[in-house]
């Protein structure tokens, strides 16, 4: 993982935890991306099921990028997905990319909520013990006297 990347381990309705990487935002949003293609000027895009299970289905935002020449696109949102339509009744088959930004379902997350800096735990702030000096080398023991041969 890149240095400084934010992530959330979010409980999924299927009982697993899912990893999501987070951008900084003043409110708790998740986002998803994809591509689709118009057919006769329309495309229906379903929110991916695992993503939809984690976000609110109301009030999400959809940002489009056209990859072809059309008369312009607009979005009609629904609970489980959205429809992209070409303006003025156009019938092109242009491709487009989308970005969906939706509120997290699991937490309220007030906008730019004030937080207090946590106080350090005093027990964790004890100064470290100074290192002990090395023990001096021991002098060699004197050799025992040899018995004399007389």
PDB file of C-alpha atoms in Angstrom:
ATOM      1  CA  UNK A   1       0.000   0.000   0.000  1.00  0.00           C
ATOM      2  CA  UNK A   2       1.253   3.465  -0.820  1.00  0.00           C
ATOM      3  CA  UNK A   3       2.555   5.548   2.035  1.00  0.00           C
ATOM      4  CA  UNK A   4      -0.160   7.683   3.582  1.00  0.00           C
ATOM      5  CA  UNK A   5      -3.056   5.818   1.925  1.00  0.00           C
ATOM      6  CA  UNK A   6      -6.186   5.833   4.054  1.00  0.00           C
ATOM      7  CA  UNK A   7      -8.381   2.787   4.259  1.00  0.00           C
ATOM      8  CA  UNK A   8     -11.451   1.498   6.000  1.00  0.00           C
ATOM      9  CA  UNK A   9     -12.352  -2.076   6.882  1.00  0.00           C
ATOM     10  CA  UNK A  10     -16.128  -1.984   6.535  1.00  0.00           C
ATOM     11  CA  UNK A  11     -18.563  -4.683   7.672  1.00  0.00           C
ATOM     12  CA  UNK A  12     -20.420  -6.056   4.637  1.00  0.00           C
ATOM     13  CA  UNK A  13     -23.966  -7.481   4.951  1.00  0.00           C
ATOM     14  CA  UNK A  14     -22.603 -10.912   3.960  1.00  0.00           C
ATOM     15  CA  UNK A  15     -20.648 -11.012   7.265  1.00  0.00           C
ATOM     16  CA  UNK A  16     -17.195 -10.283   5.815  1.00  0.00           C
ATOM     17  CA  UNK A  17     -15.046  -7.183   6.174  1.00  0.00           C
ATOM     18  CA  UNK A  18     -14.291  -5.300   2.955  1.00  0.00           C
ATOM     19  CA  UNK A  19     -11.281  -3.020   2.419  1.00  0.00           C
ATOM     20  CA  UNK A  20     -11.984   0.363   0.867  1.00  0.00           C
ATOM     21  CA  UNK A  21      -9.385   3.012   0.151  1.00  0.00           C
ATOM     22  CA  UNK A  22     -10.505   6.482   1.131  1.00  0.00           C
ATOM     23  CA  UNK A  23      -9.975   9.973  -0.175  1.00  0.00           C
ATOM     24  CA  UNK A  24     -10.247  12.805   2.311  1.00  0.00           C
ATOM     25  CA  UNK A  25     -13.761  14.252   2.340  1.00  0.00           C
ATOM     26  CA  UNK A  26     -15.759  16.460   4.722  1.00  0.00           C
ATOM     27  CA  UNK A  27     -18.446  13.742   4.953  1.00  0.00           C
ATOM     28  CA  UNK A  28     -18.281   9.917   4.876  1.00  0.00           C
ATOM     29  CA  UNK A  29     -18.525   8.928   1.203  1.00  0.00           C
ATOM     30  CA  UNK A  30     -17.445   5.914  -0.792  1.00  0.00           C
ATOM     31  CA  UNK A  31     -17.010   6.003  -4.529  1.00  0.00           C
ATOM     32  CA  UNK A  32     -17.037   3.579  -7.434  1.00  0.00           C
ATOM     33  CA  UNK A  33     -16.018   3.876 -11.075  1.00  0.00           C
ATOM     34  CA  UNK A  34     -16.910   2.200 -14.323  1.00  0.00           C
ATOM     35  CA  UNK A  35     -17.518   2.466 -18.058  1.00  0.00           C
ATOM     36  CA  UNK A  36     -20.558   1.789 -20.213  1.00  0.00           C
ATOM     37  CA  UNK A  37     -21.849   2.407 -23.719  1.00  0.00           C
ATOM     38  CA  UNK A  38     -25.012   4.003 -24.995  1.00  0.00           C
ATOM     39  CA  UNK A  39     -27.335   1.907 -27.153  1.00  0.00           C
ATOM     40  CA  UNK A  40     -29.691   4.089 -29.177  1.00  0.00           C
ATOM     41  CA  UNK A  41     -28.813   7.011 -26.890  1.00  0.00           C
ATOM     42  CA  UNK A  42     -29.425   5.195 -23.548  1.00  0.00           C
ATOM     43  CA  UNK A  43     -27.517   3.075 -21.055  1.00  0.00           C
ATOM     44  CA  UNK A  44     -28.705   1.530 -17.807  1.00  0.00           C
ATOM     45  CA  UNK A  45     -26.002   1.230 -15.133  1.00  0.00           C
ATOM     46  CA  UNK A  46     -26.636  -0.888 -12.043  1.00  0.00           C
ATOM     47  CA  UNK A  47     -24.639  -0.061  -8.928  1.00  0.00           C
ATOM     48  CA  UNK A  48     -22.293  -2.989  -8.302  1.00  0.00           C
ATOM     49  CA  UNK A  49     -23.971  -5.156  -5.621  1.00  0.00           C
ATOM     50  CA  UNK A  50     -21.132  -5.159  -3.065  1.00  0.00           C
ATOM     51  CA  UNK A  51     -20.769  -1.373  -3.391  1.00  0.00           C
ATOM     52  CA  UNK A  52     -24.543  -0.798  -3.199  1.00  0.00           C
ATOM     53  CA  UNK A  53     -24.680  -2.834   0.024  1.00  0.00           C
ATOM     54  CA  UNK A  54     -22.362  -0.304   1.737  1.00  0.00           C
ATOM     55  CA  UNK A  55     -23.885   3.005   0.589  1.00  0.00           C
ATOM     56  CA  UNK A  56     -27.177   4.849   0.774  1.00  0.00           C
ATOM     57  CA  UNK A  57     -29.180   4.606  -2.441  1.00  0.00           C
ATOM     58  CA  UNK A  58     -30.527   8.144  -2.218  1.00  0.00           C
ATOM     59  CA  UNK A  59     -28.796  11.377  -3.120  1.00  0.00           C
ATOM     60  CA  UNK A  60     -25.654   9.870  -4.632  1.00  0.00           C
ATOM     61  CA  UNK A  61     -23.752  11.815  -7.267  1.00  0.00           C
ATOM     62  CA  UNK A  62     -22.824  10.580 -10.747  1.00  0.00           C
ATOM     63  CA  UNK A  63     -20.057  12.250 -12.751  1.00  0.00           C
ATOM     64  CA  UNK A  64     -19.775  11.370 -16.446  1.00  0.00           C
ATOM     65  CA  UNK A  65     -16.939  11.539 -18.960  1.00  0.00           C
ATOM     66  CA  UNK A  66     -17.934  11.139 -22.614  1.00  0.00           C
ATOM     67  CA  UNK A  67     -15.555   9.075 -24.747  1.00  0.00           C
ATOM     68  CA  UNK A  68     -17.317   9.798 -28.016  1.00  0.00           C
ATOM     69  CA  UNK A  69     -19.233  12.477 -29.856  1.00  0.00           C
ATOM     70  CA  UNK A  70     -22.795  12.774 -28.595  1.00  0.00           C
ATOM     71  CA  UNK A  71     -25.272  15.572 -28.131  1.00  0.00           C
ATOM     72  CA  UNK A  72     -24.457  15.641 -24.409  1.00  0.00           C
ATOM     73  CA  UNK A  73     -25.482  13.255 -21.634  1.00  0.00           C
ATOM     74  CA  UNK A  74     -27.633  13.428 -18.519  1.00  0.00           C
ATOM     75  CA  UNK A  75     -28.417  11.049 -15.647  1.00  0.00           C
ATOM     76  CA  UNK A  76     -31.697   9.770 -14.199  1.00  0.00           C
ATOM     77  CA  UNK A  77     -30.944   8.250 -10.756  1.00  0.00           C
ATOM     78  CA  UNK A  78     -32.711   5.312  -9.121  1.00  0.00           C
ATOM     79  CA  UNK A  79     -32.197   3.343  -5.890  1.00  0.00           C
ATOM     80  CA  UNK A  80     -30.159   0.509  -7.464  1.00  0.00           C
ATOM     81  CA  UNK A  81     -28.525   2.353 -10.334  1.00  0.00           C
ATOM     82  CA  UNK A  82     -28.949   5.073 -12.908  1.00  0.00           C
ATOM     83  CA  UNK A  83     -29.776   5.600 -16.541  1.00  0.00           C
ATOM     84  CA  UNK A  84     -27.600   7.730 -18.804  1.00  0.00           C
ATOM     85  CA  UNK A  85     -29.399   9.359 -21.715  1.00  0.00           C
ATOM     86  CA  UNK A  86     -28.266  11.403 -24.637  1.00  0.00           C
ATOM     87  CA  UNK A  87     -29.732  14.908 -24.653  1.00  0.00           C
ATOM     88  CA  UNK A  88     -32.381  16.011 -27.165  1.00  0.00           C
ATOM     89  CA  UNK A  89     -33.445  12.431 -27.884  1.00  0.00           C
ATOM     90  CA  UNK A  90     -30.085  11.512 -29.415  1.00  0.00           C
ATOM     91  CA  UNK A  91     -29.472   7.937 -30.529  1.00  0.00           C
ATOM     92  CA  UNK A  92     -25.689   7.589 -30.539  1.00  0.00           C
ATOM     93  CA  UNK A  93     -23.718   4.603 -29.328  1.00  0.00           C
ATOM     94  CA  UNK A  94     -20.974   6.572 -27.562  1.00  0.00           C
ATOM     95  CA  UNK A  95     -18.983   5.139 -24.675  1.00  0.00           C
ATOM     96  CA  UNK A  96     -18.630   6.978 -21.367  1.00  0.00           C
ATOM     97  CA  UNK A  97     -17.007   6.642 -17.974  1.00  0.00           C
ATOM     98  CA  UNK A  98     -18.698   7.312 -14.662  1.00  0.00           C
ATOM     99  CA  UNK A  99     -17.808   8.021 -11.065  1.00  0.00           C
ATOM    100  CA  UNK A 100     -20.437   7.419  -8.369  1.00  0.00           C
ATOM    101  CA  UNK A 101     -20.038   9.132  -4.984  1.00  0.00           C
ATOM    102  CA  UNK A 102     -22.450   7.938  -2.275  1.00  0.00           C
ATOM    103  CA  UNK A 103     -22.824   8.336   1.481  1.00  0.00           C
ATOM    104  CA  UNK A 104     -21.764   5.460   3.680  1.00  0.00           C
ATOM    105  CA  UNK A 105     -24.688   3.501   5.083  1.00  0.00           C
ATOM    106  CA  UNK A 106     -23.006   2.370   8.332  1.00  0.00           C
ATOM    107  CA  UNK A 107     -22.118   5.659  10.061  1.00  0.00           C
ATOM    108  CA  UNK A 108     -23.783   9.083  10.409  1.00  0.00           C
ATOM    109  CA  UNK A 109     -20.601  11.152   9.943  1.00  0.00           C
ATOM    110  CA  UNK A 110     -21.497  14.807  10.589  1.00  0.00           C
ATOM    111  CA  UNK A 111     -19.915  17.252   8.140  1.00  0.00           C
ATOM    112  CA  UNK A 112     -16.459  18.442   9.281  1.00  0.00           C
ATOM    113  CA  UNK A 113     -17.121  17.223  12.817  1.00  0.00           C
ATOM    114  CA  UNK A 114     -14.811  18.763  15.413  1.00  0.00           C
ATOM    115  CA  UNK A 115     -12.629  16.278  17.255  1.00  0.00           C
ATOM    116  CA  UNK A 116     -10.300  16.576  20.208  1.00  0.00           C
ATOM    117  CA  UNK A 117      -6.709  15.478  19.964  1.00  0.00           C
ATOM    118  CA  UNK A 118      -6.354  12.367  22.145  1.00  0.00           C
ATOM    119  CA  UNK A 119      -4.334  12.813  25.314  1.00  0.00           C
ATOM    120  CA  UNK A 120      -1.290  10.557  25.594  1.00  0.00           C
ATOM    121  CA  UNK A 121      -1.477   7.787  28.177  1.00  0.00           C
ATOM    122  CA  UNK A 122       0.966   8.747  30.938  1.00  0.00           C
ATOM    123  CA  UNK A 123       2.077   5.153  31.525  1.00  0.00           C
ATOM    124  CA  UNK A 124       3.282   5.041  27.943  1.00  0.00           C
ATOM    125  CA  UNK A 125       5.324   8.223  28.391  1.00  0.00           C
ATOM    126  CA  UNK A 126       7.754   6.896  31.068  1.00  0.00           C
ATOM    127  CA  UNK A 127      11.312   7.710  30.078  1.00  0.00           C
ATOM    128  CA  UNK A 128      13.237   4.674  28.972  1.00  0.00           C
ATOM    129  CA  UNK A 129      15.631   3.042  31.405  1.00  0.00           C
ATOM    130  CA  UNK A 130      19.204   4.233  30.829  1.00  0.00           C
ATOM    131  CA  UNK A 131      21.396   1.567  29.293  1.00  0.00           C
ATOM    132  CA  UNK A 132      23.440  -0.438  31.779  1.00  0.00           C
ATOM    133  CA  UNK A 133      27.207  -0.024  31.430  1.00  0.00           C
ATOM    134  CA  UNK A 134      29.039  -3.128  30.252  1.00  0.00           C
ATOM    135  CA  UNK A 135      30.613  -5.218  32.985  1.00  0.00           C
ATOM    136  CA  UNK A 136      34.407  -5.053  33.086  1.00  0.00           C
ATOM    137  CA  UNK A 137      36.194  -8.165  31.883  1.00  0.00           C
ATOM    138  CA  UNK A 138      37.042 -10.642  34.652  1.00  0.00           C
ATOM    139  CA  UNK A 139      40.707 -11.211  35.493  1.00  0.00           C
ATOM    140  CA  UNK A 140      41.921 -14.717  34.690  1.00  0.00           C
ATOM    141  CA  UNK A 141      42.070 -17.040  37.725  1.00  0.00           C
ATOM    142  CA  UNK A 142      45.617 -17.810  38.916  1.00  0.00           C
ATOM    143  CA  UNK A 143      46.833 -21.263  37.965  1.00  0.00           C
ATOM    144  CA  UNK A 144      46.968 -23.829  40.756  1.00  0.00           C
ATOM    145  CA  UNK A 145      50.563 -24.635  41.912  1.00  0.00           C
ATOM    146  CA  UNK A 146      52.064 -27.775  40.395  1.00  0.00           C
ATOM    147  CA  UNK A 147      53.203 -30.514  42.668  1.00  0.00           C
ATOM    148  CA  UNK A 148      57.008 -30.704  42.673  1.00  0.00           C
ATOM    149  CA  UNK A 149      58.792 -33.865  41.622  1.00  0.00           C
ATOM    150  CA  UNK A 150      61.296 -34.727  44.298  1.00  0.00           C
TER     151      UNK A 150
END
